[in-house]
PDB file of C-alpha atoms in Angstrom:
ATOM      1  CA  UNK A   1      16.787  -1.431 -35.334  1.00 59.00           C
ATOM      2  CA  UNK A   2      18.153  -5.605 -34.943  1.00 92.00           C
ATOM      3  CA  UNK A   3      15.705  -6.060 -32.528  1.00 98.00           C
ATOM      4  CA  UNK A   4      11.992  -4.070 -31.960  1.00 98.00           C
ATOM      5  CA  UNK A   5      10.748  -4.908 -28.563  1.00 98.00           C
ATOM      6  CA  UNK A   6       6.942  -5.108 -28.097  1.00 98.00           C
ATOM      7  CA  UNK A   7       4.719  -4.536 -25.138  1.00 98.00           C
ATOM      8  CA  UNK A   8       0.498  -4.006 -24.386  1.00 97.00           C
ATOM      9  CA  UNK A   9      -0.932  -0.923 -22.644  1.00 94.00           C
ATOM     10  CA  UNK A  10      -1.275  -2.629 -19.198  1.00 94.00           C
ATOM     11  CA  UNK A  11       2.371  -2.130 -18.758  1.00 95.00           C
ATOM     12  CA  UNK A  12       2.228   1.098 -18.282  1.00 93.00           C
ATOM     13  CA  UNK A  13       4.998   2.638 -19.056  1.00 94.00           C
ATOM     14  CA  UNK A  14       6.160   6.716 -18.338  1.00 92.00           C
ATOM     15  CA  UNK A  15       5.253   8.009 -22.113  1.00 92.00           C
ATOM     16  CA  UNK A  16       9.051   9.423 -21.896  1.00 94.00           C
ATOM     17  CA  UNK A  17      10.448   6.252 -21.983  1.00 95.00           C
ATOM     18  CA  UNK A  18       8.507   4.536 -24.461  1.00 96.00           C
ATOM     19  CA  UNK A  19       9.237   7.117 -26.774  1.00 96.00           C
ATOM     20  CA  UNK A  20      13.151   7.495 -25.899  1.00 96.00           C
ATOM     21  CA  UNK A  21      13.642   3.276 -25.992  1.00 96.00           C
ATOM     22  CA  UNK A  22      11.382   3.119 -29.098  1.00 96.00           C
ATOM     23  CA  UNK A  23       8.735   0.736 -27.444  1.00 98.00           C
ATOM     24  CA  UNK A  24       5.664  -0.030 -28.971  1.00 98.00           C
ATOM     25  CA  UNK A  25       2.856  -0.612 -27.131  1.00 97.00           C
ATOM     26  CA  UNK A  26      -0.565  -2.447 -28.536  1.00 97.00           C
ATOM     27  CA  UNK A  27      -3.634  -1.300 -26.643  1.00 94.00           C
ATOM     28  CA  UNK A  28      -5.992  -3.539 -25.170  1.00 95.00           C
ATOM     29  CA  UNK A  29     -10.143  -2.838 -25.401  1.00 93.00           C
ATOM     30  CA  UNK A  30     -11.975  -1.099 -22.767  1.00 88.00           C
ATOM     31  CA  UNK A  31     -16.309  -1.233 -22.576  1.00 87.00           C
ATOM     32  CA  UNK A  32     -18.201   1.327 -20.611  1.00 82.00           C
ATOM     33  CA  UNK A  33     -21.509   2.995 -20.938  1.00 75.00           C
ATOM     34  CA  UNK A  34     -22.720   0.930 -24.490  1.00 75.00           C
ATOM     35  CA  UNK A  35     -19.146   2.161 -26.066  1.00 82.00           C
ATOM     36  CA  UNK A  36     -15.923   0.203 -26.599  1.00 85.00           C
ATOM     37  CA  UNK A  37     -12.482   1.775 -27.407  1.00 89.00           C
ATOM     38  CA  UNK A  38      -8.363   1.386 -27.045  1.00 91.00           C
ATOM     39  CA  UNK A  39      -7.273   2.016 -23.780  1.00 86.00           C
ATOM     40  CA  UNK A  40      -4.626   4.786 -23.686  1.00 82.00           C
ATOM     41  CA  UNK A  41      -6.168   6.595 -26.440  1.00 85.00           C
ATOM     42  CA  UNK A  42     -10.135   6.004 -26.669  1.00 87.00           C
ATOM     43  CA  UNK A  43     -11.251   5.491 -22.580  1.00 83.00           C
ATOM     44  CA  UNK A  44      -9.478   7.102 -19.940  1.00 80.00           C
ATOM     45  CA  UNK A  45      -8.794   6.087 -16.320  1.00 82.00           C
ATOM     46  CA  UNK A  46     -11.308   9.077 -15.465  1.00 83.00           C
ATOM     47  CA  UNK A  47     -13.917   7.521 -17.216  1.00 82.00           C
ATOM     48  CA  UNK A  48     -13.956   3.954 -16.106  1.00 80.00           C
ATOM     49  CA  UNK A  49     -13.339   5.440 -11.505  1.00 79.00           C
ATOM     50  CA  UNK A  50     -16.746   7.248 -12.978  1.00 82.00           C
ATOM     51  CA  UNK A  51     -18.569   4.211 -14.185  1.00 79.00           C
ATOM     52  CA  UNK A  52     -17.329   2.158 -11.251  1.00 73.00           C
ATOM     53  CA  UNK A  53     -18.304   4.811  -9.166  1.00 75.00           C
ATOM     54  CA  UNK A  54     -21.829   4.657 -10.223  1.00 75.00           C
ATOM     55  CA  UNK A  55     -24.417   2.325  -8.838  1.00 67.00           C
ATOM     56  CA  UNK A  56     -25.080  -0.602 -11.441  1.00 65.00           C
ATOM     57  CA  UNK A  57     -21.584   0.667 -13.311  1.00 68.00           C
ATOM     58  CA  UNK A  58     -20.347  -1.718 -15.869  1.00 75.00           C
ATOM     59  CA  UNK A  59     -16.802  -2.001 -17.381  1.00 78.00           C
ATOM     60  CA  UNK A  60     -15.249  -4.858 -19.690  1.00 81.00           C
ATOM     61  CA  UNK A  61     -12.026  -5.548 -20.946  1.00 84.00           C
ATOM     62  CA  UNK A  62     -10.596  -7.274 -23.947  1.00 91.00           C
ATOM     63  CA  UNK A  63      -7.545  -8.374 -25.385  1.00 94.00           C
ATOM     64  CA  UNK A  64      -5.563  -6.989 -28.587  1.00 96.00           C
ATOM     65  CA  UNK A  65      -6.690  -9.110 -31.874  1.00 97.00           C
ATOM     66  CA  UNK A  66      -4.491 -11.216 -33.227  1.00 98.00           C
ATOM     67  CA  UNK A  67      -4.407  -9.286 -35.871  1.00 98.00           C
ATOM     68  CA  UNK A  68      -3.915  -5.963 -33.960  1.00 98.00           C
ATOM     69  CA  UNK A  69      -0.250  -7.872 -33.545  1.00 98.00           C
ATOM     70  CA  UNK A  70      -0.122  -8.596 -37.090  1.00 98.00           C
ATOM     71  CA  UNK A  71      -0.162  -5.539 -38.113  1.00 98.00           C
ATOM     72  CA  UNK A  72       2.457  -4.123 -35.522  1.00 98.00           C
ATOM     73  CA  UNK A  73       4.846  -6.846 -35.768  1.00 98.00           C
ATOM     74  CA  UNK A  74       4.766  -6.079 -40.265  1.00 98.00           C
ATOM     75  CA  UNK A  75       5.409  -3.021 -39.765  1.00 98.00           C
ATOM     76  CA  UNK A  76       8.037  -2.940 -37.622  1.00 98.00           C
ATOM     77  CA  UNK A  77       9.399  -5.642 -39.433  1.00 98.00           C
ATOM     78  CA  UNK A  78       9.288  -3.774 -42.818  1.00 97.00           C
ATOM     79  CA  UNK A  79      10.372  -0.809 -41.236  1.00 96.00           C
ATOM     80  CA  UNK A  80      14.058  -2.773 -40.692  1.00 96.00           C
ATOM     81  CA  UNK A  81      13.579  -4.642 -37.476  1.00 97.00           C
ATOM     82  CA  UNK A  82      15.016  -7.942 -37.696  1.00 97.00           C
ATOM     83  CA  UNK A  83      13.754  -9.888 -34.625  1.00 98.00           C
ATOM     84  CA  UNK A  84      10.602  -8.601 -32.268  1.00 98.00           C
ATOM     85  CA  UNK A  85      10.750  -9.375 -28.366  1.00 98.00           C
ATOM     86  CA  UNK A  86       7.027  -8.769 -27.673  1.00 98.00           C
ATOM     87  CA  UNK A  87       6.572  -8.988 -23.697  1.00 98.00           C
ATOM     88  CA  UNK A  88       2.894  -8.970 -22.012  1.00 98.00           C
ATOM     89  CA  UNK A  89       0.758  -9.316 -18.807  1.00 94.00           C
ATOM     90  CA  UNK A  90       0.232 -12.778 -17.264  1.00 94.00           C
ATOM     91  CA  UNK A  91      -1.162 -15.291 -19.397  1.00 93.00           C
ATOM     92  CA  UNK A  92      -3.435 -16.096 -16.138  1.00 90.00           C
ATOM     93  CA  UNK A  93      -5.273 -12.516 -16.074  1.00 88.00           C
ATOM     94  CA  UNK A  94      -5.951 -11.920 -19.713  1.00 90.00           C
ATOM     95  CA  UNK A  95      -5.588 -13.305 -22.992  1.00 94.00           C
ATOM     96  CA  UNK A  96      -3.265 -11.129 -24.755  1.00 96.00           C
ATOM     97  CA  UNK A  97      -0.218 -13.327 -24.273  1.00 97.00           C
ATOM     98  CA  UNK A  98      -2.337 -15.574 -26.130  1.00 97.00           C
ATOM     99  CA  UNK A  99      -3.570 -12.872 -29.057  1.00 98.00           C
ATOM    100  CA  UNK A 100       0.441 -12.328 -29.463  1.00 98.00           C
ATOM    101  CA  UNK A 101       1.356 -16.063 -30.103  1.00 98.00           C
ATOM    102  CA  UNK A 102      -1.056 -16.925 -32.305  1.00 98.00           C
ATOM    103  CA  UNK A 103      -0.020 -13.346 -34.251  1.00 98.00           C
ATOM    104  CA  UNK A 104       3.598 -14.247 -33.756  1.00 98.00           C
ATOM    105  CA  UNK A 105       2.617 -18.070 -35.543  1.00 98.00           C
ATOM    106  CA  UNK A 106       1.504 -15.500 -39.005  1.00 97.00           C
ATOM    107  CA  UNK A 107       4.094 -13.612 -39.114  1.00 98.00           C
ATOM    108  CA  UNK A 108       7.447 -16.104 -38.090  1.00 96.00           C
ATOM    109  CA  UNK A 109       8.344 -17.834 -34.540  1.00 93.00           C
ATOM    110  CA  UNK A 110      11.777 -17.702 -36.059  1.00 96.00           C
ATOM    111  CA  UNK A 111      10.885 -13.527 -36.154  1.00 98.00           C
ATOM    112  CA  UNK A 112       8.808 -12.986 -33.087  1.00 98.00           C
ATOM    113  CA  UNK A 113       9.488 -14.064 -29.731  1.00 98.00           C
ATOM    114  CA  UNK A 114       6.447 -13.946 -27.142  1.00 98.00           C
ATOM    115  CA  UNK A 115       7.310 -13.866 -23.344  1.00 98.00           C
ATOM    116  CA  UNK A 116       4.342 -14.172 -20.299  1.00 97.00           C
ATOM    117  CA  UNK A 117       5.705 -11.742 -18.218  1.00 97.00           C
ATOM    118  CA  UNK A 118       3.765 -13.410 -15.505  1.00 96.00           C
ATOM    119  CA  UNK A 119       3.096 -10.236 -13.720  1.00 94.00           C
ATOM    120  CA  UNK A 120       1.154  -6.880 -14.699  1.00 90.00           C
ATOM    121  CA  UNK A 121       1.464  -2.934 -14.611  1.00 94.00           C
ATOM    122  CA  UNK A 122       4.971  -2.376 -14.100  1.00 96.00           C
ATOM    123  CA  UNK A 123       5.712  -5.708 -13.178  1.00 95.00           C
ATOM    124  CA  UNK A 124       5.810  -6.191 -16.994  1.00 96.00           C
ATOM    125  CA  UNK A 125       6.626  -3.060 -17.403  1.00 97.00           C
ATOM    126  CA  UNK A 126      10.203  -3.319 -16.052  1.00 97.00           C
ATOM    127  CA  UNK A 127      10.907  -6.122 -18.220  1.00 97.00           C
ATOM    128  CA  UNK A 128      10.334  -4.188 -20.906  1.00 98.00           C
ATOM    129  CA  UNK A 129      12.441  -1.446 -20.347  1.00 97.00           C
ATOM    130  CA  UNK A 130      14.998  -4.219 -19.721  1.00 97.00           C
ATOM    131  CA  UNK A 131      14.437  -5.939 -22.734  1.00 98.00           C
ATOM    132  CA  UNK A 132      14.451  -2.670 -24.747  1.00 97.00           C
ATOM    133  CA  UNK A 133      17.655  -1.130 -23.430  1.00 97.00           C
ATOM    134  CA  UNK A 134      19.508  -4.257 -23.732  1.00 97.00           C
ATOM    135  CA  UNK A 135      18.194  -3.938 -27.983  1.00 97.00           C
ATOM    136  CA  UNK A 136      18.914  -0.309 -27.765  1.00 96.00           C
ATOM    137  CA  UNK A 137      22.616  -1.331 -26.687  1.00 96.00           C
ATOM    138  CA  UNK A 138      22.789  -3.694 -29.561  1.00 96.00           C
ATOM    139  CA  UNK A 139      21.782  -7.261 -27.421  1.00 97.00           C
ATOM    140  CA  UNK A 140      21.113  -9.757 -29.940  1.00 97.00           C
ATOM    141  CA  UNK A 141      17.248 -11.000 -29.323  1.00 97.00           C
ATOM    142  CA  UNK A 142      18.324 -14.123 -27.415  1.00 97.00           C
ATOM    143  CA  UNK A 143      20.125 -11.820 -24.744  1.00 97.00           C
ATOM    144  CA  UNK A 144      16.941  -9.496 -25.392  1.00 98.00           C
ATOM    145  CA  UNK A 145      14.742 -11.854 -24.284  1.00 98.00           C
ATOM    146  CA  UNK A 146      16.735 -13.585 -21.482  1.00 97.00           C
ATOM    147  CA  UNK A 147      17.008 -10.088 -19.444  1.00 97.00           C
ATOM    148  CA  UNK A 148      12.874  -9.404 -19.910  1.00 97.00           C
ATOM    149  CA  UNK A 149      12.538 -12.927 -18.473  1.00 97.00           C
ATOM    150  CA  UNK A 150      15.108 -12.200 -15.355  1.00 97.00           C
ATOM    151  CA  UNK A 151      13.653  -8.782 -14.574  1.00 97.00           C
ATOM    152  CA  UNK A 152      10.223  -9.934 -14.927  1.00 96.00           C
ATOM    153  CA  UNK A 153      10.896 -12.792 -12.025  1.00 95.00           C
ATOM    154  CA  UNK A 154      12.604 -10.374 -10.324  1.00 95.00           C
ATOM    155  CA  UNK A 155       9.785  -8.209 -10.023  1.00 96.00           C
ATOM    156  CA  UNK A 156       7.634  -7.703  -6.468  1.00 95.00           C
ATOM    157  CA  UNK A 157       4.045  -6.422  -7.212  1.00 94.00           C
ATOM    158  CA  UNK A 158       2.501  -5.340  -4.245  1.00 93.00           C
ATOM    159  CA  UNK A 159      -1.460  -3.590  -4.029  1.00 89.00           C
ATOM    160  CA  UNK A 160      -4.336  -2.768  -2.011  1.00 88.00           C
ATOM    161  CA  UNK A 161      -7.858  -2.298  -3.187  1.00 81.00           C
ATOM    162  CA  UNK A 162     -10.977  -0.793  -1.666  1.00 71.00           C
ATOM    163  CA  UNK A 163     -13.129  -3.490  -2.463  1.00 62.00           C
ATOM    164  CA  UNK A 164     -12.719  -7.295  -4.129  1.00 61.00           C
ATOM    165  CA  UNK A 165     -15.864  -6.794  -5.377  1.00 62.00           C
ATOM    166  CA  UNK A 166     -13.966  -5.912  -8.683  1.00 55.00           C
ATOM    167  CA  UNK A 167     -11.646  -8.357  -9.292  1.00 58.00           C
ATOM    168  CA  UNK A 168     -13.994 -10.966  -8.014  1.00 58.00           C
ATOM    169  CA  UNK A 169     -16.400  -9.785 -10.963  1.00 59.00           C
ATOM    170  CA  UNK A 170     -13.884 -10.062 -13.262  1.00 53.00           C
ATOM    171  CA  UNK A 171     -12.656 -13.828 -12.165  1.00 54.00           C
ATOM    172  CA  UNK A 172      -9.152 -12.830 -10.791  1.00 53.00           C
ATOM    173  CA  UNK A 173      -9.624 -14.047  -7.521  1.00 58.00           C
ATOM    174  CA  UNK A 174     -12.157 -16.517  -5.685  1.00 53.00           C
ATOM    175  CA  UNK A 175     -15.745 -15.164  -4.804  1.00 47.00           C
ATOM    176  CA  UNK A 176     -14.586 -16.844  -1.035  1.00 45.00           C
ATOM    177  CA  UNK A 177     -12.025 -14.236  -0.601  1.00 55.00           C
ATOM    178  CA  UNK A 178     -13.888 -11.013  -1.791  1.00 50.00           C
ATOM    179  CA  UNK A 179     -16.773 -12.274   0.738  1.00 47.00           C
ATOM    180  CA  UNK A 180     -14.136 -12.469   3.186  1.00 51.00           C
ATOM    181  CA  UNK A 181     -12.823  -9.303   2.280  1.00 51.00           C
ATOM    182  CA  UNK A 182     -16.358  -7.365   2.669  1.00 53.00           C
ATOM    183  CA  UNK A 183     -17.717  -9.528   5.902  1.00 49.00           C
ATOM    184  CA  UNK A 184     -14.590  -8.621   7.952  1.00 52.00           C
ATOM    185  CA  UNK A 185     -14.591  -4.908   6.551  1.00 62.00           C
ATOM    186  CA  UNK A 186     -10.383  -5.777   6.224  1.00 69.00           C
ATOM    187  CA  UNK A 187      -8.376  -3.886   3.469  1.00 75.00           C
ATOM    188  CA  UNK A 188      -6.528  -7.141   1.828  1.00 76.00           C
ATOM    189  CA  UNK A 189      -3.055  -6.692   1.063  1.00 83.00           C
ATOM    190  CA  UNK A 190      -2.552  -8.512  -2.388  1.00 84.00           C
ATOM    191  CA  UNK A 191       0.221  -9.529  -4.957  1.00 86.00           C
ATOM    192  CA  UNK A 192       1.028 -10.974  -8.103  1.00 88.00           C
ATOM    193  CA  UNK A 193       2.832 -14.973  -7.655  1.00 87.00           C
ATOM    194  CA  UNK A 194       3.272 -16.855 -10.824  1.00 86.00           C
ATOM    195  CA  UNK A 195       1.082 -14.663 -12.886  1.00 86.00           C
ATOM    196  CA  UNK A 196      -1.940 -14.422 -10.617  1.00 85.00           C
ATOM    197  CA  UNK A 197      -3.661 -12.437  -7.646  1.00 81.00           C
ATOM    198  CA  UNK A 198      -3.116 -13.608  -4.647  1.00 80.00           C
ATOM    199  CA  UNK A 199      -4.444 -12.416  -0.620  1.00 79.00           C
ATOM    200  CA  UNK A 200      -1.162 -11.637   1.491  1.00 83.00           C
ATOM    201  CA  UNK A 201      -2.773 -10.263   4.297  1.00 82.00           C
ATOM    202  CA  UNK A 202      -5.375  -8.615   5.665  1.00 80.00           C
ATOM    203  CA  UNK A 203      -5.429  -5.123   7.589  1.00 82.00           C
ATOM    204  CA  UNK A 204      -7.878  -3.090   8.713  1.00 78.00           C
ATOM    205  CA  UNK A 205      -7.344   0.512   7.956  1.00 80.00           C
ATOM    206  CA  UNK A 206      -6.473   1.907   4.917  1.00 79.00           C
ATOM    207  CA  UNK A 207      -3.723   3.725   7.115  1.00 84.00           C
ATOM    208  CA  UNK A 208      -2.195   0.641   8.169  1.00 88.00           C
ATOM    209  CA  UNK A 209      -2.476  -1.251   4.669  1.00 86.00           C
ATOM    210  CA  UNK A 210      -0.042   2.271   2.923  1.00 89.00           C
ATOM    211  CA  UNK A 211       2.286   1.382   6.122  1.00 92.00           C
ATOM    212  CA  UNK A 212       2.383  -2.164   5.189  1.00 93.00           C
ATOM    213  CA  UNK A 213       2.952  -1.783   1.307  1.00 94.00           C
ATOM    214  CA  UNK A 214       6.018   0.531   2.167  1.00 95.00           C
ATOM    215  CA  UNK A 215       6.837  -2.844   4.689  1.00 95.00           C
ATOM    216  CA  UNK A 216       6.962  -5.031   1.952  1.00 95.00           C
ATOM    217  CA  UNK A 217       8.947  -2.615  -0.516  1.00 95.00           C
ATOM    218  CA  UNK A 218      11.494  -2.385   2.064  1.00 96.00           C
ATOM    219  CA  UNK A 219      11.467  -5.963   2.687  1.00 95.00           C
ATOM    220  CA  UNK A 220      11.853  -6.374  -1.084  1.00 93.00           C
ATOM    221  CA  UNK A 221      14.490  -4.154  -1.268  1.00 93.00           C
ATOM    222  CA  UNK A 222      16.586  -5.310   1.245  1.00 90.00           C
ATOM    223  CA  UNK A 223      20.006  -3.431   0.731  1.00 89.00           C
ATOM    224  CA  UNK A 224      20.306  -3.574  -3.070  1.00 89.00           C
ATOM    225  CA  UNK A 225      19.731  -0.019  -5.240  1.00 94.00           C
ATOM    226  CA  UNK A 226      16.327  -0.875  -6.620  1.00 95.00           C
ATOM    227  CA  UNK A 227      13.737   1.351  -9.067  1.00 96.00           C
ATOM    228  CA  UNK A 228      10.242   1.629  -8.057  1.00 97.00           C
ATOM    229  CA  UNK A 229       6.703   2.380  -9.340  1.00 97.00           C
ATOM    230  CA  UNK A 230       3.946   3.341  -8.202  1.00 97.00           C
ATOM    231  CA  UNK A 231       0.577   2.738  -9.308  1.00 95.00           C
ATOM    232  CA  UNK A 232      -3.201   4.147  -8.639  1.00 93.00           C
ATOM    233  CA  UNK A 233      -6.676   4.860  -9.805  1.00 88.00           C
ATOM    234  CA  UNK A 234      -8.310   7.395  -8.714  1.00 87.00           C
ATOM    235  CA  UNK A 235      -6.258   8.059  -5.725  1.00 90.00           C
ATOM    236  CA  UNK A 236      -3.883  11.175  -6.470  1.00 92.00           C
ATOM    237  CA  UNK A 237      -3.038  12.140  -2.801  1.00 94.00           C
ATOM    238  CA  UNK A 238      -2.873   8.258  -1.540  1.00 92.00           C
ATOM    239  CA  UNK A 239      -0.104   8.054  -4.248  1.00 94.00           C
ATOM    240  CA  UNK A 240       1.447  11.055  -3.688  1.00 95.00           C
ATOM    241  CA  UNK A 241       1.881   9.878   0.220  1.00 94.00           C
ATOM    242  CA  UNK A 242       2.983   6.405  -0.646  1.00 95.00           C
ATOM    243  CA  UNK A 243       5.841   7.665  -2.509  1.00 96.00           C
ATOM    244  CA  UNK A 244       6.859  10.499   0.071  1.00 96.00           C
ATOM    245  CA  UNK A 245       7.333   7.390   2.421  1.00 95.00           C
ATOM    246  CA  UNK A 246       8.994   5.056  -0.143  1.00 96.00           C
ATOM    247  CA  UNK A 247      11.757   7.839  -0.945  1.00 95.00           C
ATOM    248  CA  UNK A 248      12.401   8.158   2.815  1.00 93.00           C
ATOM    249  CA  UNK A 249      12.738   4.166   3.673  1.00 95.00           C
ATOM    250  CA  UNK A 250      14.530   3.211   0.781  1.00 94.00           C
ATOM    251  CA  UNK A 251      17.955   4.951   0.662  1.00 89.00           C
ATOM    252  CA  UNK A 252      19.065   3.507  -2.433  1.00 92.00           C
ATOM    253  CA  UNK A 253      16.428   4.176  -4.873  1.00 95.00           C
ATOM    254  CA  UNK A 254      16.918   4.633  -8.203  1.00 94.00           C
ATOM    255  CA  UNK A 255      14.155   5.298 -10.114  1.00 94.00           C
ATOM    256  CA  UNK A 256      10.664   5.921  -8.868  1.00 96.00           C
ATOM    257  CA  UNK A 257       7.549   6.249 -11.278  1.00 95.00           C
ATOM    258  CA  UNK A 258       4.308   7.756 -10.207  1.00 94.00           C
ATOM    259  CA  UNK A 259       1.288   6.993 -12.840  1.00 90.00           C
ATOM    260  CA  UNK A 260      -2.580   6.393 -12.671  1.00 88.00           C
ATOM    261  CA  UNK A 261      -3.232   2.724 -13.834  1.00 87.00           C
ATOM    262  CA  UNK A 262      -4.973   2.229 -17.238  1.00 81.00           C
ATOM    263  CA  UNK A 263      -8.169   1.639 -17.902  1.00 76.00           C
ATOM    264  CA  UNK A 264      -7.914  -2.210 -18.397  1.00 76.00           C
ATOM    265  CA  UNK A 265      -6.682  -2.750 -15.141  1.00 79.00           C
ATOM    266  CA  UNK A 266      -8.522  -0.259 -13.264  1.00 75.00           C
ATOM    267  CA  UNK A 267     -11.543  -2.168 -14.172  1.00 74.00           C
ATOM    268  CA  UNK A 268     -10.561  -4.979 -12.068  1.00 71.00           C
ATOM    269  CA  UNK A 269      -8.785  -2.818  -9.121  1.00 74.00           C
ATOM    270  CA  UNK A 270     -11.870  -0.186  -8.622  1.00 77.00           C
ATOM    271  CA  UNK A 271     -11.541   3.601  -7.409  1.00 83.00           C
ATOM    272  CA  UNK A 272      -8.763   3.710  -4.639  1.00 84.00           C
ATOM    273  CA  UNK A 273      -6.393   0.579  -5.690  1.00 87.00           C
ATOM    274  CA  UNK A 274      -2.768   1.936  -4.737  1.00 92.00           C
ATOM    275  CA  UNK A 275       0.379  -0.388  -5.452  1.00 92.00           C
ATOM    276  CA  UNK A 276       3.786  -1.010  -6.153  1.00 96.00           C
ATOM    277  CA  UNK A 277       6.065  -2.744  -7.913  1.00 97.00           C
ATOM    278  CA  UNK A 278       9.800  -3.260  -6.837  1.00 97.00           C
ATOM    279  CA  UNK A 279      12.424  -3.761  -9.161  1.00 97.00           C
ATOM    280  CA  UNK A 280      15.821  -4.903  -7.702  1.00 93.00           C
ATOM    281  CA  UNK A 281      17.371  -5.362 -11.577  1.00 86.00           C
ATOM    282  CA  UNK A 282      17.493  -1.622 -12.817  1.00 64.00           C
ATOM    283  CA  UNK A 283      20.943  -0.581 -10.672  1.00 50.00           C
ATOM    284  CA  UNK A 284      23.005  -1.175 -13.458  1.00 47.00           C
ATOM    285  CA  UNK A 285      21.323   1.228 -15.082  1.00 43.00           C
ATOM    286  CA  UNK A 286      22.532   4.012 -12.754  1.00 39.00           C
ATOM    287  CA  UNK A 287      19.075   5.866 -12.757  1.00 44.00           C
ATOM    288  CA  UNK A 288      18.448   9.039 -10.529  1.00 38.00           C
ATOM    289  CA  UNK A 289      15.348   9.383  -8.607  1.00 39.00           C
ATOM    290  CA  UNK A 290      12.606  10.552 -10.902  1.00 45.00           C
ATOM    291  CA  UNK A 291       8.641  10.847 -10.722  1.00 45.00           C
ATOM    292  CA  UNK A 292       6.624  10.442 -13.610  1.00 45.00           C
TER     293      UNK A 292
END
């Protein structure tokens, strides 16, 4: 094991994968109800569409320690790894990019290398199954590195959320364009651009908004094999129709991955987020069409 590659629990991943490529993942903190835990493991996505879902509902998020990366990156080192690609969730939406650095400064920059994937959910998530085939293949950490970087700005995160009220709670976009959001009564179409959450557009069903996130995969596709993912929280069916019309417009799909978002990011998306992330990098890999 050269190289161990390194990710947090907003990535996620399918569990398959993680446990074929050998990826370790560091959980981030979730609050609810007078209770904190790891995300993943400790709260569920159930349990934070509840609280949000419940008048004067609270939820809180916090980054890995430090030392939570300590103690991963020893290990793996110890356990014969002899470089660590650790790859994370924008540096402008949390500070776990931040938690990894100042673990990676313990333990050896020459040892650890720390990359802002400057995108979340499978945005990052791509990057890291990049980054951890090209170790699995024998990629020095360098090359390792250099193809988590590339996928990760290759990346197209696309969502649409019932309510800003969320994310304008917890400080990822402007209080100006939540109010916006809720006077009008518009379903915002939002991505992720250099690391943050930005308004795209604004529709008014939540009909037309589905339409216009298959739009913009399309668009992002253009005619290049690409791998998909889809993301949700609390919104099973809206999913399940999303991808139904994503395998049907894009011809030369490759992967597609179906998964209820985490706990740490559902805080900030609400009950009913649905999104997608477009990866034009993975058609090397010669993937079939899966959904997990």
């Amino acid at each position: 094991m050269p190289v161990a590659v390194v990710t947090d629990s907003t990535a996620y991943l399918p569990p398959d994968l993680v446990e074929r490529l050998r990826i370790e993942v560091v959980p981030l903190y979730v609050g609810l109800a007078g209770r904190s835990g790891r995300e993943g493991t400790d709260v569920t996505p159930d349990e934070v569409a509840r609280a949000l879902s419940t008048r004067g509902g609270h939820v809180s998020t916090s980054r890995p320690t430090p030392g939570d990366f300590v103690a991963v990156y020893r290990r793996l080192l110890g356990a014969g790894a002899d470089r660590i690609v650790s790859i994370h969730l924008s540096a402008e939406l949390s500070g776990t990019h931040d938690a990894a650095r100042l673990a990676a400064a313990q333990v050896g920059e020459h040892l650890v290398t720390v990359l802002d994937s400057r995108s979340a959910a499978m945005g990052s998530g791509f990057a890291v199954l990049a980054a951890a085939r090209a170790a699995a293949a024998g990629q020095p950490a360098g090359a390792v590195a250099e193809v988590a970087r590339s996928t990760a700005a290759a990346t197209r995160t696309f969502f649409v959320v019932d309510t800003l009220e969320h994310l304008r709670r917890g400080g990822r976009i402007g209080s100006a364009a939540a109010l916006l959001g809720s006077a009008l009564s518009v379903k915002p179409l939002l991505h992720v651009a250099d690391g943050r959450v930005v308004a795209l557009e604004k529709v008014r069903t939540s009909s037309r908004a589905l339409h216009r996130l298959v739009q913009r995969a399309a668009e992002a596709a253009g005619d290049a094999p690409v791998a998909v993912a889809v993301h949700h929280l609390a919104a099973p069916e809206r999913a399940a129709r999303l991808a139904e019309q994503l395998r049907g417009r894009l011809p030369r799909l490759t992967a597609l991955h179906v998964s209820e978002l985490g706990a740490a990011v559902g805080a900030h998306v609400g009950p009913g987020a649905v999104g997608l992330v477009v990866d034009p990098t993975e058609q090397e890999h010669g993937e079939e069409p899966q959904q997990g």
